[in-house]
Structures are given as structure tokens and as C-alpha cells.
Amino acid sequence: MSETNLDERFVHEIVQKVMANLQIDGNTEGMHGVFADMNDAIAAAEKAQKQVHKMTLDQREKIISAIRRKTNENVEIIANMGVNETGMGNVGDKILKHKLTADKTPGTEDITTVAWSGDRGLTLVEMGPFGVIGAITPATNPSETVICNSIGMIAGGNTVVFNPHPNAKKTTIFTINMINEASLEAGGPDNIACTVENPTMETSAIMMKHPKIPLLVATGGPGVVTAVLSSGKRAIGAGAGNPPALVDETADVRKAARDIINGCTFDNNLPCIAEKEVVALDSICDELMNYFITENGGYLADKEVQDKLIKTVITPKGALNRKCVGRDARTLLSMVGVEVGADIRCIVFEGEKEHPLIATELMMPILGVVRVKTFEEGVETAVWLEHGNRHSAHIHSKNVDRITEYARALDTAILVKNGPSYAALGFGGEGYPTFTIASRTGEGLTSASTFTKRRRCVMTDSLCIR
Ligand code: NAD
């Protein structure tokens, strides 16, 4: 918050007003891109797509620039809305995530052409739009995903209809309205991004079956990814993860401890790429744990606290208690009767890999450490803990052969070496950010080009000027 001029109370008041104006069944009148009926949302997005498709790339880029600018202008409001509505994450980190999304999500420069020329003429392979994309977005990064998807999809010449998580619908509606305002201000059409007032499984099913939706993009847990992959349509599935961070004896253990806690606690562990558990070689395990506790705000949970946490954060049916997802360590501890100071950032403990707080993707700053005797056992353990999601894994080691072995064995879309997990999103690491990491269907970190289809355009016998 210190980076901005608006004071916290002022932002809070604005957010309360915006939220009050967006009551659940209520008044979305005047909000751009918001419809009562999913079919109407798709029809409006289709009309807008016809206009977007006719635009020059420069015109598309103008719309994208306006989305970037408006996101930066509204960053505090959106970040506050997301936290207020979902009860998850923290405002400071959400501000950083939105700024990163606004500034670094690739635009039309990602839409490139392959060309071959020779005696038989000139052939181009161009990236064309699919049309109207149906996107399903998570509660954990609601507006980040909507902004990031919209920039990429519009850059590719598409428009998009969102079926957001119902727990984040107000934040999503606000964001979609802002995106359409940006388009209108830049001379583009209304309804380049659309949604419904009340997203449900039914509206999602209408979207998945609709003949005007050729591509589905799902960002969320295993249920939604399986649903879009069973739709009979082309689908991009950005699913769950449970990223392990392995630390071996060649690592800078002190730095590894700092990186891991920074990554694990970012936005209260909501990012799917964040460190969810640690696998540590026996010879450095105590040292690592010591750095967690003495230098990085780690709270060492004993068996009794661990047992209470299991009962609190996981329901008897094995699901996550939504009231605990994305909460900070202090809040989680206070839920089990432990009061700690503001310096506590993460709950740490040592346990077997099967421990429910280790094997489950919690999305909370609870970091179990599994002790292993050898590097080989560490790799096996990490592979087991990642559950075949092939999403993200991290390693702290100075031995390149080991890093290579680990990377091959984990086979994940993201692998961060010697840094916090968020380096994979371009925070202190090279490369562009995304909030849709297509782990299951293999596109990896999605960007504008992911949302296009390849079209070959052939001119015979001419236009080769070599
Ligand atoms: P969630 O799976 O509960 O919901 C995600 C979205 O899917 C929501 O819009 C929800 O309404 C919808 N949905 C859920 N089941 C559905 C079904 N059967 N049919 C149609 N729609 C369905 O997930 P969440 O709590 O919102 O987000 C957290 C999960 O998403 C975690 O598992 C996290 O790892 C994953 N995630 C992955 C990425 C990625 O890029 N790979 C990014 C963010 C979150």
C-alpha cells in the first residue's frame, strides 16, 4: 500500500460502495458485458468478435493498452474487492499480481507468422482467432485471470465469455466492466469480454455446449478441467498442482529457506505454482528448518497443533475448508487456539509424505518438510507428492546434473531453480506472466498465441524475391 497515494481507508470505502452496488442478485445495470442469460452473453461477444476480427493489429493493441492502463488505475480497488469477496489472499500481494498482469502479459507481439519462400512461391502460417472463447476462472486469482486471459485472447483476435467462480462474481463483473470501458475508450466495441450476473454450473454447461464457442479454457481444480476435456470441444486445461521444493546439501541453505518462505507465503499461498511442501536432504534438514524459524517467520507446529490444523482445514470428507484457503498463518493458528505475533508468516513442521497437510494441495501457508536420506529418495518423494499433475516443482541445488535429473523426473510445466516460485511468473525471473498454466493439456504458460489457430496461406509460383 505504501507505493500509492490513496490511503487504505479511502480504498476500503470505495470497495464497500462498489460491492454494495453489485449485490448478488442485483443491480448490474449499466455494467458493460454483464448479462442475465448466458446465451445473450455469447451472442454479444460474437457480435463484438466480428468487429475485433476486422481490426488492424494496431487497433487491437490500443484496446490492450487501455486495459493495461485501467487495470493500473484500479489496481487497489480490484485487489481489495478480491480479498473482500473471496476472503482469500492479501491485498498487498494482489496489487503486485495485478500490476504484473497489466504490465507484462504479452499482447499482439505474441502473434507471429512463419514463412517459407522458394521456387514454388510463398507460404505463410498465421495465427488466426478461434472466435468467442469460453473461459472458466478460479476463485483464487479471479480478476488476475480475467485480465490476463482477456489481454491474450483479444490480442489473438478473439472475444471471451467468462463463467467465473460464483464466490468471485462481483470482482469478476467489476473487472469485465472495466475491460469493456477500456475497449470503448480505445475506439473498440463493447462486450469484448462478457459474463452472466449469476454464474452457475448450468450457465457453465450452456457455455460448454454452445455451438458458437469453439474453444474452452478452464483454470481451476481437477473437476473443471475434466469437464472441459469431456465437452467434445478443443479445450485448454490449467489444473491443480501440489508443487514440492527439494533442497539438497549443495544448496545455499539460508537463501533456499528465504526463497521458499517468500514463495510459499505470497498471496497466502494461493498461486497454484507456490511451494506447497519441502523435501529436504537429511544433512541440511535441521539447518533449513532453523532458518525457516529464526529468520523467516516460521512457526514450528507440534503434533497437537498439526492434528488440530488437520481437523480444521480439511473437512471429514477430505475437501478443503474454504474458510481456511488463502488465509494467513496467524489467522489459521488462531483458528486452532494459538495466538502469535505479526512476525509469523508460515506454519512449518516435519512429517511423512503421506501427512494430510503435506500430501494435500492446501493453498495455505502451511509448509510440511519431508526428510530424505538421499537425493534419489528426494526425487522419488517429490514425484509422489506432485501427484502426476505435472504442474510445478522447484529445486535448490548447485549440482546441475541433479537439477537435470529432477527436472526430467518431475516433468512439470514450471520448474524454478534456486529461487522463489513466483520467479516463474516474471517476478525476479525472466519471462512473461500468466495466471493460466496449462499443465494438463501441455500448452504450459498460456499467452496470446495459445488462443489462436494455425492457418496456412499459400501463394504459388510468386512472391519469392530471393
Ligand atoms: P475450483 O476447481 O473449485 O473452481 C474453478 C472454476 O471451475 C470455478 O469457476 C468453478 O465454478 C468451476 N468448476 C468447478 N468444478 C466444475 C465442474 N465440474 N464443471 C464446470 N465448472 C466447474 O478451483 P478454485 O478453488 O477456484 O481454484 C483453485 C484450484 O485451481 C487449485 O486446484 C489450483 O491449483 C487451481 N489453479 C490452477 C491454475 C493453473 O494455471 N493451472 C491457476 C489457478 C488455480
Short mmCIF file of C-alpha atoms and ligand atoms in Angstrom, two decimals:
data_model
loop_
_atom_site.label_atom_id
_atom_site.label_comp_id
_atom_site.label_asym_id
_atom_site.label_seq_id
_atom_site.Cartn_x
_atom_site.Cartn_y
_atom_site.Cartn_z
CA MET A 1 0.00 0.00 0.00
CA SER A 2 2.89 2.32 0.67
CA GLU A 3 3.62 2.57 -3.05
CA THR A 4 0.42 4.51 -3.75
CA ASN A 5 -1.11 7.80 -2.75
CA LEU A 6 -4.55 6.52 -1.84
CA ASP A 7 -4.92 5.79 1.83
CA GLU A 8 -6.24 2.43 2.98
CA ARG A 9 -9.47 3.72 4.49
CA PHE A 10 -10.37 5.62 1.33
CA VAL A 11 -9.86 2.49 -0.79
CA HIS A 12 -11.88 0.44 1.69
CA GLU A 13 -14.77 2.91 1.42
CA ILE A 14 -14.69 2.78 -2.39
CA VAL A 15 -14.67 -1.01 -2.30
CA GLN A 16 -17.63 -1.12 0.07
CA LYS A 17 -19.57 1.16 -2.27
CA VAL A 18 -18.71 -0.89 -5.34
CA MET A 19 -19.60 -4.13 -3.54
CA ALA A 20 -22.89 -2.65 -2.33
CA ASN A 21 -23.74 -1.71 -5.89
CA LEU A 22 -23.11 -5.23 -7.06
CA GLN A 23 -25.41 -7.17 -4.80
CA ILE A 24 -25.68 -10.86 -5.60
CA ASP A 25 -28.99 -10.86 -7.48
CA GLY A 26 -28.80 -7.28 -8.06
CA ASN A 27 -28.20 -4.33 -9.96
CA THR A 28 -25.65 -4.73 -12.68
CA GLU A 29 -27.47 -2.17 -14.77
CA GLY A 30 -25.09 -0.06 -16.75
CA MET A 31 -22.28 -2.59 -16.30
CA HIS A 32 -20.72 -3.45 -19.65
CA GLY A 33 -20.52 -7.10 -20.69
CA VAL A 34 -22.86 -8.44 -17.99
CA PHE A 35 -25.98 -10.36 -19.00
CA ALA A 36 -28.78 -12.20 -17.22
CA ASP A 37 -28.65 -15.02 -19.76
CA MET A 38 -25.56 -16.91 -20.93
CA ASN A 39 -26.92 -17.18 -24.47
CA ASP A 40 -27.21 -13.40 -24.64
CA ALA A 41 -23.66 -13.01 -23.31
CA ILE A 42 -22.37 -15.31 -26.04
CA ALA A 43 -24.38 -13.51 -28.75
CA ALA A 44 -22.99 -10.15 -27.64
CA ALA A 45 -19.41 -11.49 -27.56
CA GLU A 46 -19.94 -12.95 -31.05
CA LYS A 47 -21.05 -9.58 -32.40
CA ALA A 48 -18.02 -7.91 -30.81
CA GLN A 49 -15.68 -10.57 -32.21
CA LYS A 50 -16.79 -9.83 -35.76
CA GLN A 51 -15.60 -6.26 -35.19
CA VAL A 52 -12.37 -7.25 -33.44
CA HIS A 53 -11.50 -9.60 -36.30
CA LYS A 54 -11.75 -6.77 -38.80
CA MET A 55 -9.46 -4.54 -36.75
CA THR A 56 -5.82 -3.95 -37.53
CA LEU A 57 -3.33 -5.34 -35.01
CA ASP A 58 -2.61 -1.72 -34.06
CA GLN A 59 -6.24 -1.20 -33.11
CA ARG A 60 -6.23 -4.37 -31.01
CA GLU A 61 -3.08 -3.15 -29.33
CA LYS A 62 -4.76 0.16 -28.49
CA ILE A 63 -7.53 -1.72 -26.67
CA ILE A 64 -4.93 -3.78 -24.82
CA SER A 65 -3.01 -0.66 -23.81
CA ALA A 66 -6.23 0.80 -22.42
CA ILE A 67 -6.86 -2.42 -20.43
CA ARG A 68 -3.33 -2.18 -19.02
CA ARG A 69 -3.80 1.47 -18.08
CA LYS A 70 -7.22 0.97 -16.49
CA THR A 71 -6.01 -2.07 -14.54
CA ASN A 72 -3.17 0.00 -13.09
CA GLU A 73 -5.59 2.83 -12.26
CA ASN A 74 -7.98 0.45 -10.47
CA VAL A 75 -5.42 -1.89 -9.00
CA GLU A 76 -6.18 -1.11 -5.35
CA ILE A 77 -9.91 -1.37 -5.80
CA ILE A 78 -9.74 -4.70 -7.62
CA ALA A 79 -7.24 -6.17 -5.15
CA ASN A 80 -9.42 -5.12 -2.21
CA MET A 81 -12.56 -6.43 -3.88
CA GLY A 82 -10.97 -9.84 -4.48
CA VAL A 83 -9.91 -10.17 -0.84
CA ASN A 84 -13.22 -8.81 0.50
CA GLU A 85 -15.38 -11.05 -1.65
CA THR A 86 -13.47 -14.32 -1.53
CA GLY A 87 -11.89 -13.90 1.92
CA MET A 88 -8.68 -15.21 0.36
CA GLY A 89 -5.22 -13.78 -0.19
CA ASN A 90 -3.80 -10.42 0.84
CA VAL A 91 -4.23 -7.00 -0.71
CA GLY A 92 -0.52 -6.10 -0.99
CA ASP A 93 0.37 -9.21 -2.99
CA LYS A 94 -2.77 -8.96 -5.08
CA ILE A 95 -1.75 -5.42 -6.04
CA LEU A 96 1.62 -6.77 -7.20
CA LYS A 97 -0.09 -9.56 -9.16
CA HIS A 98 -2.39 -7.12 -10.94
CA LYS A 99 0.43 -4.74 -11.79
CA LEU A 100 2.45 -7.61 -13.19
CA THR A 101 -0.55 -8.80 -15.22
CA ALA A 102 -1.24 -5.31 -16.56
CA ASP A 103 2.35 -4.52 -17.46
CA LYS A 104 3.80 -7.81 -18.65
CA THR A 105 1.07 -10.05 -20.11
CA PRO A 106 2.03 -10.39 -23.79
CA GLY A 107 -0.16 -8.61 -26.36
CA THR A 108 -0.19 -8.68 -30.15
CA GLU A 109 3.61 -9.06 -30.32
CA ASP A 110 2.96 -12.69 -29.39
CA ILE A 111 1.03 -13.21 -32.64
CA THR A 112 3.73 -14.17 -35.11
CA THR A 113 4.00 -15.64 -38.59
CA VAL A 114 6.07 -18.47 -40.02
CA ALA A 115 7.02 -18.10 -43.68
CA TRP A 116 8.62 -20.31 -46.32
CA SER A 117 9.55 -18.93 -49.71
CA GLY A 118 11.17 -20.68 -52.68
CA ASP A 119 10.76 -21.68 -56.32
CA ARG A 120 7.17 -22.72 -55.69
CA GLY A 121 6.12 -19.41 -54.16
CA LEU A 122 5.39 -18.15 -50.66
CA THR A 123 3.62 -19.90 -47.82
CA LEU A 124 2.66 -18.28 -44.55
CA VAL A 125 1.41 -19.88 -41.37
CA GLU A 126 -0.55 -17.27 -39.49
CA MET A 127 -2.17 -17.26 -36.09
CA GLY A 128 -5.88 -16.63 -36.51
CA PRO A 129 -8.58 -16.19 -33.89
CA PHE A 130 -10.87 -19.01 -32.79
CA GLY A 131 -13.83 -16.63 -32.35
CA VAL A 132 -15.59 -16.48 -28.98
CA ILE A 133 -13.65 -18.32 -26.28
CA GLY A 134 -15.44 -19.76 -23.25
CA ALA A 135 -13.29 -19.28 -20.14
CA ILE A 136 -13.85 -20.64 -16.64
CA THR A 137 -11.93 -18.87 -13.90
CA PRO A 138 -10.98 -19.71 -10.30
CA ALA A 139 -11.79 -18.03 -7.00
CA THR A 140 -8.11 -17.93 -6.06
CA ASN A 141 -6.94 -15.43 -8.73
CA PRO A 142 -10.27 -14.17 -10.05
CA SER A 143 -9.54 -10.78 -11.59
CA GLU A 144 -5.90 -11.58 -12.38
CA THR A 145 -7.05 -14.48 -14.55
CA VAL A 146 -9.81 -12.44 -16.22
CA ILE A 147 -7.40 -9.62 -17.12
CA CYS A 148 -4.62 -11.94 -18.24
CA ASN A 149 -6.98 -14.14 -20.33
CA SER A 150 -8.68 -11.10 -21.85
CA ILE A 151 -5.42 -9.45 -22.96
CA GLY A 152 -4.17 -12.67 -24.57
CA MET A 153 -7.47 -13.64 -26.14
CA ILE A 154 -8.19 -10.18 -27.57
CA ALA A 155 -4.61 -9.89 -28.87
CA GLY A 156 -5.34 -13.10 -30.76
CA GLY A 157 -8.45 -11.53 -32.33
CA ASN A 158 -10.97 -13.32 -30.12
CA THR A 159 -13.55 -12.14 -27.66
CA VAL A 160 -14.31 -14.06 -24.47
CA VAL A 161 -17.21 -15.13 -22.28
CA PHE A 162 -16.33 -15.92 -18.68
CA ASN A 163 -18.11 -18.25 -16.32
CA PRO A 164 -16.31 -17.26 -13.11
CA HIS A 165 -16.32 -18.97 -9.74
CA PRO A 166 -19.58 -17.90 -8.03
CA ASN A 167 -17.62 -16.81 -4.94
CA ALA A 168 -15.79 -14.21 -7.02
CA LYS A 169 -18.55 -12.99 -9.30
CA LYS A 170 -18.67 -9.39 -8.09
CA THR A 171 -14.95 -8.91 -8.54
CA THR A 172 -15.21 -10.53 -11.97
CA ILE A 173 -18.17 -8.33 -13.01
CA PHE A 174 -16.28 -5.22 -11.93
CA THR A 175 -13.23 -6.34 -13.92
CA ILE A 176 -15.21 -7.23 -17.04
CA ASN A 177 -16.96 -3.86 -16.94
CA MET A 178 -13.56 -2.19 -16.72
CA ILE A 179 -12.24 -4.17 -19.72
CA ASN A 180 -15.20 -3.10 -21.87
CA GLU A 181 -14.85 0.50 -20.76
CA ALA A 182 -11.21 0.29 -21.85
CA SER A 183 -12.25 -1.05 -25.25
CA LEU A 184 -14.83 1.70 -25.75
CA GLU A 185 -12.34 4.38 -24.72
CA ALA A 186 -9.86 2.99 -27.26
CA GLY A 187 -12.44 3.03 -30.07
CA GLY A 188 -13.20 -0.71 -29.82
CA PRO A 189 -16.55 -2.44 -29.40
CA ASP A 190 -18.46 -3.12 -26.20
CA ASN A 191 -18.72 -6.74 -24.96
CA ILE A 192 -15.21 -7.89 -25.89
CA ALA A 193 -15.39 -9.72 -22.54
CA CYS A 194 -18.76 -10.89 -21.23
CA THR A 195 -20.22 -12.79 -18.31
CA VAL A 196 -23.51 -13.52 -16.57
CA GLU A 197 -24.90 -11.94 -13.39
CA ASN A 198 -25.15 -15.31 -11.69
CA PRO A 199 -22.61 -17.85 -12.88
CA THR A 200 -23.61 -21.42 -12.03
CA MET A 201 -22.88 -24.96 -13.21
CA GLU A 202 -25.89 -24.54 -15.52
CA THR A 203 -24.51 -21.41 -17.19
CA SER A 204 -21.18 -23.21 -17.48
CA ALA A 205 -22.91 -26.16 -19.19
CA ILE A 206 -24.68 -23.81 -21.64
CA MET A 207 -21.32 -22.26 -22.48
CA MET A 208 -19.61 -25.62 -22.93
CA LYS A 209 -22.30 -26.86 -25.32
CA HIS A 210 -22.86 -23.65 -27.26
CA PRO A 211 -22.16 -24.01 -31.00
CA LYS A 212 -20.59 -20.54 -31.17
CA ILE A 213 -17.88 -21.43 -28.64
CA PRO A 214 -15.10 -23.32 -30.44
CA LEU A 215 -12.51 -23.22 -27.64
CA LEU A 216 -12.81 -23.67 -23.87
CA VAL A 217 -10.17 -22.55 -21.40
CA ALA A 218 -10.52 -23.82 -17.83
CA THR A 219 -8.41 -22.56 -14.96
CA GLY A 220 -9.14 -24.41 -11.73
CA GLY A 221 -9.09 -27.75 -9.99
CA PRO A 222 -9.39 -31.25 -11.47
CA GLY A 223 -13.22 -31.16 -11.72
CA VAL A 224 -13.43 -28.28 -14.15
CA VAL A 225 -10.50 -29.44 -16.26
CA THR A 226 -12.08 -32.87 -16.66
CA ALA A 227 -15.41 -31.19 -17.50
CA VAL A 228 -13.98 -29.12 -20.37
CA LEU A 229 -11.92 -32.04 -21.65
CA SER A 230 -15.11 -34.11 -21.79
CA SER A 231 -17.00 -31.41 -23.69
CA GLY A 232 -16.17 -32.67 -27.16
CA LYS A 233 -14.57 -29.31 -27.96
CA ARG A 234 -10.99 -28.18 -28.11
CA ALA A 235 -10.06 -27.32 -24.53
CA ILE A 236 -7.10 -25.89 -22.68
CA GLY A 237 -6.92 -27.26 -19.15
CA ALA A 238 -4.99 -25.36 -16.47
CA GLY A 239 -5.40 -27.63 -13.50
CA ALA A 240 -4.30 -28.20 -9.93
CA GLY A 241 -0.77 -28.58 -8.64
CA ASN A 242 0.99 -29.50 -5.41
CA PRO A 243 4.49 -28.15 -6.04
CA PRO A 244 7.33 -29.64 -3.98
CA ALA A 245 10.57 -27.75 -3.36
CA LEU A 246 13.59 -30.02 -2.99
CA VAL A 247 16.66 -28.77 -1.12
CA ASP A 248 19.92 -30.70 -1.29
CA GLU A 249 23.20 -30.32 0.57
CA THR A 250 24.86 -28.32 -2.25
CA ALA A 251 22.28 -25.52 -1.97
CA ASP A 252 22.76 -22.16 -0.30
CA VAL A 253 20.52 -23.34 2.52
CA ARG A 254 19.98 -19.94 4.07
CA LYS A 255 18.85 -18.45 0.74
CA ALA A 256 16.76 -21.53 -0.01
CA ALA A 257 14.88 -21.04 3.26
CA ARG A 258 14.20 -17.39 2.41
CA ASP A 259 13.12 -18.14 -1.17
CA ILE A 260 10.84 -20.98 -0.11
CA ILE A 261 9.04 -18.99 2.60
CA ASN A 262 8.72 -15.97 0.31
CA GLY A 263 7.23 -18.13 -2.44
CA CYS A 264 5.03 -20.13 -0.09
CA THR A 265 3.54 -17.09 1.64
CA PHE A 266 2.98 -14.97 -1.48
CA ASP A 267 -0.75 -14.08 -1.57
CA ASN A 268 -1.15 -16.52 1.35
CA ASN A 269 -0.10 -19.49 -0.82
CA LEU A 270 -2.97 -19.09 -3.32
CA PRO A 271 -0.91 -19.33 -6.53
CA CYS A 272 -1.04 -22.83 -7.99
CA ILE A 273 2.72 -22.60 -8.58
CA ALA A 274 3.59 -21.78 -4.94
CA GLU A 275 5.72 -24.09 -2.79
CA LYS A 276 3.27 -26.42 -1.06
CA GLU A 277 5.78 -28.70 0.71
CA VAL A 278 9.53 -29.22 1.06
CA VAL A 279 11.67 -32.29 0.52
CA ALA A 280 15.00 -31.85 2.34
CA LEU A 281 18.14 -33.93 2.42
CA ASP A 282 18.82 -35.22 5.93
CA SER A 283 22.21 -33.50 6.12
CA ILE A 284 20.73 -29.97 5.74
CA CYS A 285 17.18 -30.54 7.03
CA ASP A 286 17.75 -29.20 10.56
CA GLU A 287 19.65 -26.18 9.26
CA LEU A 288 16.85 -25.40 6.79
CA MET A 289 14.19 -25.70 9.47
CA ASN A 290 16.24 -23.48 11.74
CA TYR A 291 16.39 -20.75 9.07
CA PHE A 292 12.65 -21.07 8.47
CA ILE A 293 12.01 -20.40 12.14
CA THR A 294 14.73 -17.95 13.14
CA GLU A 295 14.95 -15.78 10.03
CA ASN A 296 11.74 -16.17 8.01
CA GLY A 297 8.77 -16.08 10.36
CA GLY A 298 8.24 -19.83 10.53
CA TYR A 299 6.09 -21.16 13.41
CA LEU A 300 7.04 -24.70 14.36
CA ALA A 301 3.77 -26.62 14.83
CA ASP A 302 3.92 -29.53 17.27
CA LYS A 303 1.90 -32.73 16.86
CA GLU A 304 -1.07 -31.35 18.77
CA VAL A 305 -1.29 -28.19 16.63
CA GLN A 306 -0.83 -30.26 13.45
CA ASP A 307 -3.72 -32.54 14.46
CA LYS A 308 -5.95 -29.56 15.20
CA LEU A 309 -5.00 -28.00 11.88
CA ILE A 310 -5.85 -31.21 10.01
CA LYS A 311 -9.32 -31.22 11.59
CA THR A 312 -9.78 -27.50 10.86
CA VAL A 313 -8.50 -27.09 7.33
CA ILE A 314 -9.68 -30.40 5.87
CA THR A 315 -13.34 -31.46 6.11
CA PRO A 316 -14.31 -35.01 7.18
CA LYS A 317 -14.99 -35.76 3.50
CA GLY A 318 -11.42 -34.79 2.62
CA ALA A 319 -12.27 -31.48 0.94
CA LEU A 320 -10.62 -28.18 1.84
CA ASN A 321 -12.39 -25.95 4.33
CA ARG A 322 -12.96 -22.90 2.13
CA LYS A 323 -12.77 -20.65 5.19
CA CYS A 324 -9.11 -21.59 5.54
CA VAL A 325 -7.97 -21.37 1.90
CA GLY A 326 -5.81 -18.31 1.27
CA ARG A 327 -5.77 -17.25 4.95
CA ASP A 328 -2.56 -16.07 6.55
CA ALA A 329 -0.63 -18.15 9.07
CA ARG A 330 -1.70 -16.07 12.07
CA THR A 331 -5.39 -16.49 11.23
CA LEU A 332 -5.00 -20.24 10.69
CA LEU A 333 -3.18 -20.59 14.00
CA SER A 334 -5.78 -18.57 15.84
CA MET A 335 -8.47 -20.92 14.42
CA VAL A 336 -6.78 -23.71 16.39
CA GLY A 337 -6.32 -21.64 19.53
CA VAL A 338 -2.73 -20.49 19.01
CA GLU A 339 -2.11 -16.75 19.15
CA VAL A 340 1.13 -15.48 17.61
CA GLY A 341 2.71 -12.16 16.68
CA ALA A 342 2.65 -10.40 13.33
CA ASP A 343 6.12 -11.72 12.56
CA ILE A 344 4.75 -15.24 11.96
CA ARG A 345 4.32 -15.83 8.21
CA CYS A 346 4.26 -19.58 7.77
CA ILE A 347 3.42 -22.73 9.73
CA VAL A 348 6.22 -25.31 9.45
CA PHE A 349 6.66 -28.86 10.70
CA GLU A 350 8.38 -32.11 9.76
CA GLY A 351 6.33 -35.10 8.67
CA GLU A 352 5.99 -38.12 6.42
CA LYS A 353 5.00 -37.52 2.81
CA GLU A 354 1.57 -39.09 3.48
CA HIS A 355 0.78 -36.49 6.19
CA PRO A 356 -2.55 -34.88 5.15
CA LEU A 357 -1.10 -31.36 5.48
CA ILE A 358 1.73 -32.36 3.15
CA ALA A 359 0.07 -34.59 0.55
CA THR A 360 -2.94 -32.27 0.02
CA GLU A 361 -2.84 -29.11 -2.11
CA LEU A 362 -3.88 -26.74 0.71
CA MET A 363 -3.36 -23.24 -0.72
CA MET A 364 -2.49 -22.03 2.79
CA PRO A 365 0.89 -21.03 4.26
CA ILE A 366 1.39 -24.43 5.88
CA LEU A 367 4.68 -25.97 4.87
CA GLY A 368 5.48 -29.57 5.76
CA VAL A 369 9.05 -30.78 5.41
CA VAL A 370 9.77 -34.37 4.40
CA ARG A 371 13.25 -35.57 5.39
CA VAL A 372 15.00 -37.92 2.96
CA LYS A 373 18.32 -39.75 3.17
CA THR A 374 19.48 -39.47 -0.45
CA PHE A 375 18.89 -37.27 -3.46
CA GLU A 376 17.36 -40.23 -5.30
CA GLU A 377 14.86 -40.74 -2.48
CA GLY A 378 14.18 -36.99 -2.64
CA VAL A 379 13.32 -37.15 -6.34
CA GLU A 380 11.02 -40.15 -5.79
CA THR A 381 9.31 -38.37 -2.90
CA ALA A 382 8.82 -35.17 -4.89
CA VAL A 383 7.37 -37.09 -7.84
CA TRP A 384 4.93 -38.82 -5.47
CA LEU A 385 3.91 -35.53 -3.85
CA GLU A 386 3.29 -33.81 -7.18
CA HIS A 387 0.61 -36.49 -7.83
CA GLY A 388 1.22 -36.59 -11.59
CA ASN A 389 -0.24 -33.09 -12.06
CA ARG A 390 2.91 -32.15 -13.98
CA HIS A 391 2.24 -28.56 -12.94
CA SER A 392 5.17 -27.02 -10.98
CA ALA A 393 8.19 -28.12 -8.98
CA HIS A 394 11.14 -26.28 -7.52
CA ILE A 395 14.68 -27.18 -6.52
CA HIS A 396 17.53 -25.61 -4.56
CA SER A 397 20.82 -27.19 -5.60
CA LYS A 398 24.10 -26.19 -7.17
CA ASN A 399 24.57 -29.54 -8.87
CA VAL A 400 23.42 -29.22 -12.50
CA ASP A 401 23.30 -32.97 -13.04
CA ARG A 402 20.90 -33.30 -10.14
CA ILE A 403 18.81 -30.35 -11.30
CA THR A 404 18.55 -32.03 -14.71
CA GLU A 405 17.58 -35.36 -13.17
CA TYR A 406 14.93 -33.70 -11.01
CA ALA A 407 13.53 -31.70 -13.94
CA ARG A 408 13.25 -34.82 -16.10
CA ALA A 409 11.62 -36.85 -13.35
CA LEU A 410 9.07 -34.20 -12.33
CA ASP A 411 8.16 -33.38 -15.95
CA THR A 412 6.29 -30.21 -14.91
CA ALA A 413 5.19 -27.13 -16.86
CA ILE A 414 7.23 -24.98 -14.45
CA LEU A 415 10.48 -25.73 -12.65
CA VAL A 416 12.19 -22.97 -10.68
CA LYS A 417 15.83 -23.49 -9.72
CA ASN A 418 17.33 -21.60 -6.79
CA GLY A 419 14.59 -19.01 -6.47
CA PRO A 420 11.09 -18.42 -5.12
CA SER A 421 8.26 -20.00 -7.14
CA TYR A 422 6.96 -16.62 -8.31
CA ALA A 423 10.13 -16.14 -10.37
CA ALA A 424 8.30 -18.37 -12.87
CA LEU A 425 5.75 -15.60 -13.36
CA GLY A 426 8.38 -12.98 -14.09
CA PHE A 427 8.75 -11.66 -10.52
CA GLY A 428 12.53 -11.67 -10.21
CA GLY A 429 12.77 -14.13 -13.09
CA GLU A 430 12.83 -13.74 -16.87
CA GLY A 431 9.77 -14.34 -18.99
CA TYR A 432 6.15 -13.28 -19.18
CA PRO A 433 3.45 -13.87 -16.58
CA THR A 434 0.21 -15.79 -16.88
CA PHE A 435 -2.45 -16.98 -14.48
CA THR A 436 -3.48 -19.86 -16.71
CA ILE A 437 -0.80 -22.53 -16.70
CA ALA A 438 -2.00 -25.31 -18.94
CA SER A 439 -0.37 -28.14 -17.08
CA ARG A 440 -2.73 -30.93 -18.04
CA THR A 441 -3.12 -30.21 -21.74
CA GLY A 442 0.51 -29.20 -22.28
CA GLU A 443 0.37 -25.61 -23.57
CA GLY A 444 2.29 -24.55 -20.45
CA LEU A 445 2.26 -20.83 -19.64
CA THR A 446 -0.51 -19.56 -21.90
CA SER A 447 -0.27 -16.29 -23.86
CA ALA A 448 -1.96 -14.70 -26.87
CA SER A 449 -0.56 -17.24 -29.35
CA THR A 450 -2.05 -20.11 -27.30
CA PHE A 451 -5.51 -18.73 -28.06
CA THR A 452 -5.08 -18.82 -31.84
CA LYS A 453 -5.32 -21.45 -34.53
CA ARG A 454 -2.69 -22.01 -37.20
CA ARG A 455 -3.77 -21.11 -40.73
CA ARG A 456 -1.66 -21.78 -43.81
CA CYS A 457 -1.89 -19.24 -46.60
CA VAL A 458 -0.21 -20.28 -49.88
CA MET A 459 0.73 -18.23 -52.96
CA THR A 460 2.08 -20.48 -55.71
CA ASP A 461 4.96 -19.54 -58.02
CA SER A 462 5.09 -15.84 -56.99
CA LEU A 463 6.35 -13.55 -54.27
CA CYS A 464 9.66 -15.31 -53.77
CA ILE A 465 12.12 -12.48 -54.34
CA ARG A 466 15.36 -14.27 -53.48
P1 NAD B 1 -12.34 -24.85 -8.46
O1 NAD B 1 -11.92 -26.04 -9.25
O2 NAD B 1 -13.20 -25.03 -7.30
O3 NAD B 1 -13.09 -23.82 -9.42
C1 NAD B 1 -12.52 -23.33 -10.62
C2 NAD B 1 -13.62 -22.93 -11.57
O4 NAD B 1 -14.22 -24.11 -12.09
C3 NAD B 1 -14.75 -22.15 -10.93
O5 NAD B 1 -15.23 -21.20 -11.84
C4 NAD B 1 -15.79 -23.21 -10.64
O6 NAD B 1 -17.08 -22.67 -10.57
C5 NAD B 1 -15.62 -24.12 -11.84
N1 NAD B 1 -15.95 -25.52 -11.69
C6 NAD B 1 -15.55 -26.36 -10.71
N2 NAD B 1 -15.98 -27.62 -10.98
C7 NAD B 1 -16.64 -27.55 -12.15
C8 NAD B 1 -17.29 -28.53 -12.97
N3 NAD B 1 -17.36 -29.80 -12.63
N4 NAD B 1 -17.86 -28.10 -14.13
C9 NAD B 1 -17.79 -26.79 -14.50
N5 NAD B 1 -17.19 -25.84 -13.77
C10 NAD B 1 -16.61 -26.21 -12.61
O7 NAD B 1 -10.99 -24.12 -8.07
P2 NAD B 1 -10.71 -22.80 -7.21
O8 NAD B 1 -10.79 -23.08 -5.77
O9 NAD B 1 -11.49 -21.69 -7.77
O10 NAD B 1 -9.20 -22.62 -7.61
C11 NAD B 1 -8.19 -23.38 -7.03
C12 NAD B 1 -7.74 -24.54 -7.88
O11 NAD B 1 -7.43 -24.10 -9.19
C13 NAD B 1 -6.49 -25.18 -7.33
O12 NAD B 1 -6.55 -26.57 -7.52
C14 NAD B 1 -5.39 -24.55 -8.15
O13 NAD B 1 -4.22 -25.30 -8.25
C15 NAD B 1 -6.07 -24.44 -9.48
N6 NAD B 1 -5.50 -23.37 -10.29
C16 NAD B 1 -4.75 -23.70 -11.37
C17 NAD B 1 -4.20 -22.70 -12.13
C18 NAD B 1 -3.36 -23.03 -13.32
O14 NAD B 1 -2.97 -22.09 -14.02
N7 NAD B 1 -3.03 -24.27 -13.61
C19 NAD B 1 -4.38 -21.36 -11.79
C20 NAD B 1 -5.17 -21.06 -10.67
C21 NAD B 1 -5.73 -22.07 -9.93
#
